[in-house]
Coordinates of C-alpha atoms in Angstrom, one line a residue:
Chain A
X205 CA 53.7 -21.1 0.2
X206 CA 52.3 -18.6 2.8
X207 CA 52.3 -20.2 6.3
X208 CA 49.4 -19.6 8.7
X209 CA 49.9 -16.6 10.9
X210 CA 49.8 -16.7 14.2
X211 CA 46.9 -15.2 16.1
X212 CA 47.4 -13.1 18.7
X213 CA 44.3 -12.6 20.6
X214 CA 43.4 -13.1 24.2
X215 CA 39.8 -14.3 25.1
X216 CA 38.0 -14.1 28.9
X217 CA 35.9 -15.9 30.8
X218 CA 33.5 -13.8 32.5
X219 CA 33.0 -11.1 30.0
X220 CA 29.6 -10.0 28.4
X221 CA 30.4 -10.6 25.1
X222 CA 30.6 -14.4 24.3
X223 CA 34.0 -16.2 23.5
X224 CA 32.6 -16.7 20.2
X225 CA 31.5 -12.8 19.9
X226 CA 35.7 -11.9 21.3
X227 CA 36.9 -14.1 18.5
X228 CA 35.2 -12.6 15.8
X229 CA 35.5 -8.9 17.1
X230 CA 39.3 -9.7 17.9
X231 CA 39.8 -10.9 13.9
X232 CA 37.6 -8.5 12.2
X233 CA 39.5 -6.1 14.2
X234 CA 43.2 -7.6 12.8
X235 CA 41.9 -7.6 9.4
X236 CA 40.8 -4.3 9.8
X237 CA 43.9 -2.6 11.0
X238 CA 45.9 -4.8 8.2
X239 CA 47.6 -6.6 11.0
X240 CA 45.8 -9.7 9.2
X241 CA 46.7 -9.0 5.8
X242 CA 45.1 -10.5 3.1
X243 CA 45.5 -14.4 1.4
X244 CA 47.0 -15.0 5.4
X245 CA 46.2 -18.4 6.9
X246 CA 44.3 -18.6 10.0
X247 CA 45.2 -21.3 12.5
X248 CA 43.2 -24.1 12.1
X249 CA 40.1 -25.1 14.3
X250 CA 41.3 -27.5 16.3
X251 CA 44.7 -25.4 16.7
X252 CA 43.2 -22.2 17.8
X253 CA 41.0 -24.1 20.4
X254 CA 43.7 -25.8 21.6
X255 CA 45.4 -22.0 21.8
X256 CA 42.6 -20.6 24.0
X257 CA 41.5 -23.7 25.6
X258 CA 38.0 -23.8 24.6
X259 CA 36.0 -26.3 22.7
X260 CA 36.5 -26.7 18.7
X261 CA 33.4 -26.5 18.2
X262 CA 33.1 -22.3 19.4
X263 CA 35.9 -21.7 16.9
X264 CA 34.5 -23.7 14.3
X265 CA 30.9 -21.1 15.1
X266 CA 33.2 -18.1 14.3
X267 CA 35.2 -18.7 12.0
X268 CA 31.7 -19.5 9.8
X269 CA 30.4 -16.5 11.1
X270 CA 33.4 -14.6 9.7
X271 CA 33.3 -16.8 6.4
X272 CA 29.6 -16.1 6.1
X273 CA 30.4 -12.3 6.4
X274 CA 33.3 -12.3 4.1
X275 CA 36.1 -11.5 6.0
X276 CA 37.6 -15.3 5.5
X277 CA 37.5 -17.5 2.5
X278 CA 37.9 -21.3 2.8
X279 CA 39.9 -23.0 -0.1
X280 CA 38.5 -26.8 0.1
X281 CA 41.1 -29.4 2.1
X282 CA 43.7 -26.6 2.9
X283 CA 42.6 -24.3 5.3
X284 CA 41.3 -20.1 5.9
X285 CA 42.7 -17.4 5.0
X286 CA 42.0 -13.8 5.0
X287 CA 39.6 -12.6 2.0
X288 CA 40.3 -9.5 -0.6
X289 CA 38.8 -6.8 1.1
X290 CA 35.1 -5.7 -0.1
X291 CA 32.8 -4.0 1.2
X292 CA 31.6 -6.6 4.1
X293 CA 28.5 -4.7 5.5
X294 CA 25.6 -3.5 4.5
X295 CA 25.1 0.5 4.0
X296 CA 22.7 0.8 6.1
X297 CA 24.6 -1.6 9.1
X298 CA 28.0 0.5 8.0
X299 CA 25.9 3.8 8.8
X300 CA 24.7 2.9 12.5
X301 CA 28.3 1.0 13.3
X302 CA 29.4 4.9 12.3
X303 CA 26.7 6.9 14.3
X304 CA 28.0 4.3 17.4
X305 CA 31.0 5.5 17.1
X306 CA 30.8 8.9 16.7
X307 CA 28.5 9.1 19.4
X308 CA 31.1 7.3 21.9
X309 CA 33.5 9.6 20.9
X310 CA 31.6 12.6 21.8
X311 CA 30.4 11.3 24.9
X312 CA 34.0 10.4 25.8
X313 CA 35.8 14.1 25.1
X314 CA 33.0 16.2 25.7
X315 CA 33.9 15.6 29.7
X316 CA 37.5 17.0 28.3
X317 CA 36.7 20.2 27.5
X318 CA 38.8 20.7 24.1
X319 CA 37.4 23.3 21.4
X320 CA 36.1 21.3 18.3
X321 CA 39.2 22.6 16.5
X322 CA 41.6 20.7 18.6
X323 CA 39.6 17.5 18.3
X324 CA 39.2 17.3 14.6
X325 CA 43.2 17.8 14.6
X326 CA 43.8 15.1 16.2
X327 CA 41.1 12.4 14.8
X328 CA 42.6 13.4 11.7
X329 CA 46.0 12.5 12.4
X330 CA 44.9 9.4 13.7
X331 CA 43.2 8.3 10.8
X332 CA 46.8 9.5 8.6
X333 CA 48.7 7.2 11.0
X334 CA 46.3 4.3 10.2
X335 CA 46.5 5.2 6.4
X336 CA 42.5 6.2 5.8
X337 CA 42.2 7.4 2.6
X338 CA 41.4 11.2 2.1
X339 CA 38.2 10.8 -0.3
X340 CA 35.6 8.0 -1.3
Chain B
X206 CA 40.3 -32.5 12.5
X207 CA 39.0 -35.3 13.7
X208 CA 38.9 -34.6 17.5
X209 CA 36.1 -31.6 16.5
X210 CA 32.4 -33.1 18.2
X211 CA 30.0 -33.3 15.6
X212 CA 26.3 -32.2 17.3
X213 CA 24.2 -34.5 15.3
X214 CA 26.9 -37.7 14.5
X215 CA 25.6 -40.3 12.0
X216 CA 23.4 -42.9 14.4
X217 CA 24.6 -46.4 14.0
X218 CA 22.0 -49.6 13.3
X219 CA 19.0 -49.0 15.9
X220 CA 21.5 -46.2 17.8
X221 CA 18.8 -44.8 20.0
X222 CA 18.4 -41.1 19.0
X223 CA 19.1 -39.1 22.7
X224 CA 22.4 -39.9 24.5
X225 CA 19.9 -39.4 27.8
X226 CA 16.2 -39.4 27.5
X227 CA 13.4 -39.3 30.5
X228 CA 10.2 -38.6 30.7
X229 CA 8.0 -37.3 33.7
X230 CA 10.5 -38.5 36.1
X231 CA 10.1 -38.4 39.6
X232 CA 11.9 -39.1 42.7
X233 CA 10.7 -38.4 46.2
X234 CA 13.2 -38.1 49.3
X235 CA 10.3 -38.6 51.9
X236 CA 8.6 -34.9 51.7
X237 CA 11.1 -33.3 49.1
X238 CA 11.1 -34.1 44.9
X239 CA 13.9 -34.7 43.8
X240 CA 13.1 -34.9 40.9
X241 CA 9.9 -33.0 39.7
X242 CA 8.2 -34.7 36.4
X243 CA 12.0 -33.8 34.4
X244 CA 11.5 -34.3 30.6
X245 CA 14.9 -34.1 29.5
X246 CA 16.4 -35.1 26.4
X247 CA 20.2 -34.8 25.5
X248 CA 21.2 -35.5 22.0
X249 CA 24.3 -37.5 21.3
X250 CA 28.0 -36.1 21.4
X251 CA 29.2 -32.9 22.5
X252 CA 29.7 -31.7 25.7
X253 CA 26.3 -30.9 27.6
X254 CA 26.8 -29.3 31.3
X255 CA 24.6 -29.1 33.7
X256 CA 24.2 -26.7 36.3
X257 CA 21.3 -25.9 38.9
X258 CA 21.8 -24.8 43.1
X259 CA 22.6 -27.2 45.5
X260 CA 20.0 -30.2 45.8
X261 CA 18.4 -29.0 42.3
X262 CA 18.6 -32.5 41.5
X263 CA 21.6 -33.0 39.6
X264 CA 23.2 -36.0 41.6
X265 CA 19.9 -37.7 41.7
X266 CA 19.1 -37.5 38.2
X267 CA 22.8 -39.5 37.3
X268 CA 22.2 -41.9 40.5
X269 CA 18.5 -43.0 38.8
X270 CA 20.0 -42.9 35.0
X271 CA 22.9 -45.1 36.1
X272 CA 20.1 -47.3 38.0
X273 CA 21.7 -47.4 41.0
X274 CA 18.5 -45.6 42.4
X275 CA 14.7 -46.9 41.2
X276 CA 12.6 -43.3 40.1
X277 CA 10.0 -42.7 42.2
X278 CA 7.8 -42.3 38.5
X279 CA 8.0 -42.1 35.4
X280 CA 11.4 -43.4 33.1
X281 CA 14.7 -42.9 32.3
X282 CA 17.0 -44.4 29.7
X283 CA 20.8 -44.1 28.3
X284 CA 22.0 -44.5 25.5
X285 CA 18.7 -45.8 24.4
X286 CA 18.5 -48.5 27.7
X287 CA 16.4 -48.1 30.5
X288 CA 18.4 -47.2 33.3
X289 CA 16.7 -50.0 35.5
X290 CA 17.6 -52.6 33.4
X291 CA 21.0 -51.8 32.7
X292 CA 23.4 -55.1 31.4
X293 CA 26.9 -55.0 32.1
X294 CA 27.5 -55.1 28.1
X295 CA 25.6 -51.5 28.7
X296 CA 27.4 -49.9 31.4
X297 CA 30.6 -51.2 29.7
X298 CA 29.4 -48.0 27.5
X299 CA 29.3 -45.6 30.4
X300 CA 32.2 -43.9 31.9
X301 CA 31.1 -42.3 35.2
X302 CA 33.3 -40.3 37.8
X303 CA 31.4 -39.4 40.6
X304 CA 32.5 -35.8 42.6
X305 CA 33.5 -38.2 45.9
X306 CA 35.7 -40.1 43.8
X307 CA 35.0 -43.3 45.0
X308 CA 37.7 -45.8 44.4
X309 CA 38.4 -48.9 46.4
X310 CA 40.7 -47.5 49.0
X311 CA 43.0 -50.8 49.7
X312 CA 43.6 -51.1 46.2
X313 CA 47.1 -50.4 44.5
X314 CA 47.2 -48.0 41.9
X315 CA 48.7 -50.8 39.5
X316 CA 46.3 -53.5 40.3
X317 CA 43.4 -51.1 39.7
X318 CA 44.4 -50.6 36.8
X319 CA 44.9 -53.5 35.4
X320 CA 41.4 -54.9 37.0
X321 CA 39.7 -52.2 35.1
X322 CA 41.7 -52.7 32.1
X323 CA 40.5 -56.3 31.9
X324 CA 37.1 -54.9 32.1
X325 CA 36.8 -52.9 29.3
X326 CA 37.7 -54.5 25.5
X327 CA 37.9 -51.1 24.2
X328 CA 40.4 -50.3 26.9
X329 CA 42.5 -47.4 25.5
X330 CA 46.4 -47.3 27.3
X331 CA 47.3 -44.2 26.0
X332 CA 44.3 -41.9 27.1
X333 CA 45.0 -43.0 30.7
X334 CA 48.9 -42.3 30.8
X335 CA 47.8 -39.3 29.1
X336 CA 45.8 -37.9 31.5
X337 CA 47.6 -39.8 35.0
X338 CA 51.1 -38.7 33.4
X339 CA 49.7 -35.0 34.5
X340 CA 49.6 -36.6 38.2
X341 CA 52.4 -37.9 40.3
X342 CA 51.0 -40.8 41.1
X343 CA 53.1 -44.1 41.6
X344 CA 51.6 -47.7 40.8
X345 CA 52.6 -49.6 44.1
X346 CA 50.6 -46.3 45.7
X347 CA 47.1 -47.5 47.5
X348 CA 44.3 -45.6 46.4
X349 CA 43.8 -44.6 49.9
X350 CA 47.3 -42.8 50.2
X351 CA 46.4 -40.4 47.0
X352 CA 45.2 -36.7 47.5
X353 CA 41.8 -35.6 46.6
X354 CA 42.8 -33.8 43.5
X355 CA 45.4 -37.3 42.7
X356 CA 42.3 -39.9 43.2
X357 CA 40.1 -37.2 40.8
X358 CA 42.7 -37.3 38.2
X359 CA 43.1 -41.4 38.4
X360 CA 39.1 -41.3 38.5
X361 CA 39.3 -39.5 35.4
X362 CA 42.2 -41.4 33.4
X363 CA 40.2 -44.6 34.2
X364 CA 37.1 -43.4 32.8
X365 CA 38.6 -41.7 29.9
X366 CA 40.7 -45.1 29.1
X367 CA 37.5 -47.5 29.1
X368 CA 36.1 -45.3 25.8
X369 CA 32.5 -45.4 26.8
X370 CA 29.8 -43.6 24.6
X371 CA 28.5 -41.6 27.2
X372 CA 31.1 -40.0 30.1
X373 CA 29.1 -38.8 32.9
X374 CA 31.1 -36.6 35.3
X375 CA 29.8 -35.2 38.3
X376 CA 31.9 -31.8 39.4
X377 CA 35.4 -33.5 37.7
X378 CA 37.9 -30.5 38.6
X379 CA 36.9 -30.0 42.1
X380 CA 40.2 -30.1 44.1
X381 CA 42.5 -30.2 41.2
X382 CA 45.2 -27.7 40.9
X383 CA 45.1 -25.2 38.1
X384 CA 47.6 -27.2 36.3
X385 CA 45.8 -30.3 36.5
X386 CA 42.3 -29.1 35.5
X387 CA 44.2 -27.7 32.4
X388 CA 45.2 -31.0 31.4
X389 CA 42.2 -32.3 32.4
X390 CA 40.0 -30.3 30.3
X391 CA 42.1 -30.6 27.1
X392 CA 41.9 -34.1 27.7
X393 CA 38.2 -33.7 28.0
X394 CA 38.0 -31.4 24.4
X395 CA 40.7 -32.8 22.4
X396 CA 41.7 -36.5 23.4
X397 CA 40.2 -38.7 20.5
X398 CA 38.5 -40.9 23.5
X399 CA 36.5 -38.2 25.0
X400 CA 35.6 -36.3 21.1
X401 CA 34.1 -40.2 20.5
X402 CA 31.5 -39.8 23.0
X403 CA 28.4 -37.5 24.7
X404 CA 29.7 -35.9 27.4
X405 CA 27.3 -34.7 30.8
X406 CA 29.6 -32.7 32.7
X407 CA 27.7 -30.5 36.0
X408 CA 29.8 -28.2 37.5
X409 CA 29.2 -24.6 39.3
X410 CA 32.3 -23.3 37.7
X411 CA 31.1 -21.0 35.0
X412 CA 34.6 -20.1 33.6
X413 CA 34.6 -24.1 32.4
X414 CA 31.3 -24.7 31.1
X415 CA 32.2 -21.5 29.1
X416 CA 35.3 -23.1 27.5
X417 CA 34.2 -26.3 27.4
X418 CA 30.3 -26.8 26.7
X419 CA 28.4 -27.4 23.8
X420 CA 25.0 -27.3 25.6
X421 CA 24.1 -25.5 28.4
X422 CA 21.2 -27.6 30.6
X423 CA 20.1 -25.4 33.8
X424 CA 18.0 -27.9 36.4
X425 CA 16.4 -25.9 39.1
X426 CA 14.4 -27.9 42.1
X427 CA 14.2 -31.0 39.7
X428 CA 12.8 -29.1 36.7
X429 CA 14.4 -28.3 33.1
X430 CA 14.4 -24.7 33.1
X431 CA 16.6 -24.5 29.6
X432 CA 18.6 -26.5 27.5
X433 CA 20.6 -24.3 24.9
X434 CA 23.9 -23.5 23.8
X435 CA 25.4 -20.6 26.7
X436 CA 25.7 -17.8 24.8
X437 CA 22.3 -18.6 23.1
X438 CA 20.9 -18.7 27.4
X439 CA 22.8 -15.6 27.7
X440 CA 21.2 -13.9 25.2
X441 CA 17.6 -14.2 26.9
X442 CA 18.8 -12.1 30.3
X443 CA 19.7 -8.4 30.1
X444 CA 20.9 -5.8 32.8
X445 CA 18.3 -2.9 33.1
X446 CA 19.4 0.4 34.9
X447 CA 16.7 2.7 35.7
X448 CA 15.9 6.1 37.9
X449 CA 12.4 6.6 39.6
X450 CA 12.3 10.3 40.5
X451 CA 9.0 8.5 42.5
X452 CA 7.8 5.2 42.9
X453 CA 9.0 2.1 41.6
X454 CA 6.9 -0.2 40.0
X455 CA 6.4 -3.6 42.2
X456 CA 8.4 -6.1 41.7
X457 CA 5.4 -8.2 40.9
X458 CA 4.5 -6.5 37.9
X459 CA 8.4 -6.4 36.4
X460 CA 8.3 -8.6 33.4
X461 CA 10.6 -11.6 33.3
X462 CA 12.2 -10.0 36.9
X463 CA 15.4 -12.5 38.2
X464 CA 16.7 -10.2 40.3
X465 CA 16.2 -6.7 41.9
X466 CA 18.7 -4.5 43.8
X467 CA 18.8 -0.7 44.8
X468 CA 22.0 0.9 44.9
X469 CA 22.5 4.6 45.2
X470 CA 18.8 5.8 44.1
X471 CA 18.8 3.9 41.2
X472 CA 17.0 0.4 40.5
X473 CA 19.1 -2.1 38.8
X474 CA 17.1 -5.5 37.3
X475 CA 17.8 -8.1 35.8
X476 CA 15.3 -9.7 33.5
X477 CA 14.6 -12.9 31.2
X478 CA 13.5 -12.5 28.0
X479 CA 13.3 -9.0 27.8
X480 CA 13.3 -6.3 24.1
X481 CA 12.9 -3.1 23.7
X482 CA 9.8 -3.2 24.9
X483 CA 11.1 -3.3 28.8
X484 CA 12.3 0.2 28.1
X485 CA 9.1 1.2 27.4
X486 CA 7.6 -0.6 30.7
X487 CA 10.3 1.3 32.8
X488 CA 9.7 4.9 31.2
X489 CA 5.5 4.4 31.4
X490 CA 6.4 3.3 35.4
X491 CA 7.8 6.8 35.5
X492 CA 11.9 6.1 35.1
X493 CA 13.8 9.5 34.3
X494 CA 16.8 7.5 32.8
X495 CA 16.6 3.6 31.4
X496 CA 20.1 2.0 30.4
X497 CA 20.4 -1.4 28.9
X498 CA 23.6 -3.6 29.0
X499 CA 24.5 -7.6 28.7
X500 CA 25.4 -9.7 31.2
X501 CA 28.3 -12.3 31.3
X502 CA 27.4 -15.6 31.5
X503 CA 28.4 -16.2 35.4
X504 CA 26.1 -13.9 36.5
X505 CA 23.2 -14.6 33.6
X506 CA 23.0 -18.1 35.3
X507 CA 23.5 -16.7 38.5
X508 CA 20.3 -14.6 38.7
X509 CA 18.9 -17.0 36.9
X510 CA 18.9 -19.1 40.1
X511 CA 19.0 -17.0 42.8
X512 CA 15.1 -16.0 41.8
X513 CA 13.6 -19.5 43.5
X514 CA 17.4 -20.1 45.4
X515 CA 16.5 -20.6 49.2
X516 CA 17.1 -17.6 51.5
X517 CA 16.3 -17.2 55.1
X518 CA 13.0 -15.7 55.5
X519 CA 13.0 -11.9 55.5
X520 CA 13.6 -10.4 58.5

């Protein structure tokens, strides 16, 4: 009987991103780092509103949103839980999410002034810690 | 589960359709409108808030749609009534707490109470000691010796308690304490009395209508300028960031321009309705450098006002 997992995640008023957008970025991010693992249960709608104070119905958006994308399953009359991982994007959307992110990198550590050598090192050992694998 | 709003709930017999519906409504103040020709409709349930600058019309429009003001033209109706015409069966169906909080002063807390209670058939006991139990207030109290943010949170309980179908609520947190407008907006999302009904909420507090609302309705100088959920009206306004080694483009021929500022040689807009195409605009006006970013909600609806908001004339 797995009990639903508490979510830890913050939300703010004010911010550019919608609180819909910070719920489903804060999850996909907590399934992605395995802090979410999977067959967890979410909190439920109402509960998770109640948790951020913010209207059901916002909740309700993203957790379809996340559904629809495959990160959560629904089993009828009992609640959401974290779905076997698959592939969840598209290539071509996995492709640009990685050119995003390489290029924030590099603008970030260019300003440092490490040789290439140095940086590779250490995004490597990052990814180790994490648990990456090696190859495809 | 229950408590979640449903957007488009199951209409009953003849329900009418729109919680609030008007059409080409005026209302003249001597010289001013009011209210300009507003077409508005709001659907039933959820939580619509409105927002718009000072005298945009917001107090006027609930004055006419509770009739307690005759439209200057056109017509308004609620919950399928005309608001001129309004029974006491119908306006057994409206809750509305207005941002003065008008309650009769010489009145004991307990005997208000009870007179209201008596009032409404669907009166509901434990939605109002839920929501007073958040305020110290004692019954042999007269409404006249409660604090502003006390008489708001009676003004609420009351409303709440009477179950109407439509709860109209006119700036409802102003002067209560953090702790109180806590309670009062989980009363206002998850109390079974408030998830039954269409809410119309009109605030200036963006950090609430982004919690809280379903619909976001903006009325500017009595005119719907939009009616859609926020994040969907944040969506439409971006942040542009350009450099003009030369001349800037005039503001008149900006697309979609809501506000323009200059700070430290570079020109920062922010537009309506705006793609990729803007960036194209900016770089055949001449910009050097054109960055693109979104904007939180506050300041979406901010500029989004401040572009017809009254200033003193240019010195």
């Amino acid at each position: 009987m797995q009990r639903t997992q508490a979510l830890m995640i913050q939300i703010a008023t004010g911010d550019s991103r919608s609180i819909n957008k910070q719920i489903t970025d804060a999850v996909r991010m907590k399934i992605a780092t395995g802090e979410l693992r999977e067959g967890t249960q979410l909190p439920s709608v109402r509960g998770l509103a109640q948790q951020l104070t913010i209207n059901p119905n916002t909740v309700a958006k993203a957790y379809a949103e996340l559904t629809t994308e495959g990160w959560l399953e629904s089993r009828a009359g009992v609640g959401l839980y974290v779905a076997p991982t698959r592939q969840r994007l598209s290539e071509s959307e996995r492709e640009r999410r990685l050119d995003d992110a390489v290029q924030r990198f590099v603008h970030d550590v260019v300003a440092l002034d490490y040789p290439a050598s140095v940086l590779q090192q250490r995004v490597q050992l990052a990814l180790r810690a994490l648990g990456v694998r090696k190859s495809a | 589960m229950s408590a979640v709003r449903t957007a488009v709930p199951t209409p009953v017999q003849a329900e009418a359709e729109w919680a609030i519906e008007t059409r080409a409504l005026s209302k003249r103040y001597g010289g001013k409108l009011a209210l300009d020709a507003l077409d508005l409709q709001i659907a039933r349930g959820g939580i619509h808030a409105i927002v718009g600058a000072n005298g945009a019309g917001k107090s006027t429009l609930f004055r006419v749609l509770l009739g307690f003001l005759p439209p200057t033209s056109g017509t308004a109706a609620i919950l399928g009534c005309d608001s001129q015409r309004l029974k006491p069966s119908d306006r057994r169906r409206i809750g509305f707490v207005n941002e003065e909080h008008t309650l009769p002063g010489w009145m004991r807390v307990a005997a208000l109470i009870a007179m209201q209670r008596r009032l409404y058939p669907l009166w509901s006991q434990a939605a109002l000691d839920s929501v007073l139990g958040q305020f110290h207030v004692l019954p042999d109290q007269h409404v006249s010796e409660l604090s502003r943010g006390e008489r708001a949170g009676l003004n609420l309980a009351l409303a709440l308690a009477q179950r109407p179908d439509i709860l109209v609520l006119d700036e409802p947190t102003l002067g209560l304490d953090v702790v109180a407008k806590r309670a009062f907006l989980e009363a206002l999302m998850y109390s079974n009395e408030a998830a039954a009904s269409t809410v119309i909420y009109c605030s200036h507090q963006m950090e609430e209508i982004e919690r809280v609302a379903d619909n976001l309705i903006i009325l500017e100088r009595g005119q719907l300028r939009n009616a859609s959920a926020p994040d969907t009206f944040c969506a439409r306004v971006s942040h542009w960031i350009a450099e003009f080694p030369f001349q800037p483009p005039p503001p008149a021929n900006v697309p979609g321009l809501l506000q323009m500022q200059r700070l430290d040689g570079l020109n920062h807009y922010v537009v309506l309705d705006q793609s990729a195409e803007f960036a194209e605009f900016l770089r055949s006006a001449g910009a050097r450098t054109v960055n693109c970013m979104a904007v939180s909600l506050d300041r979406a609806v901010n500029s989004f006002l401040a572009k017809n908001h009254a200033a003193p004339a240019a010195a």
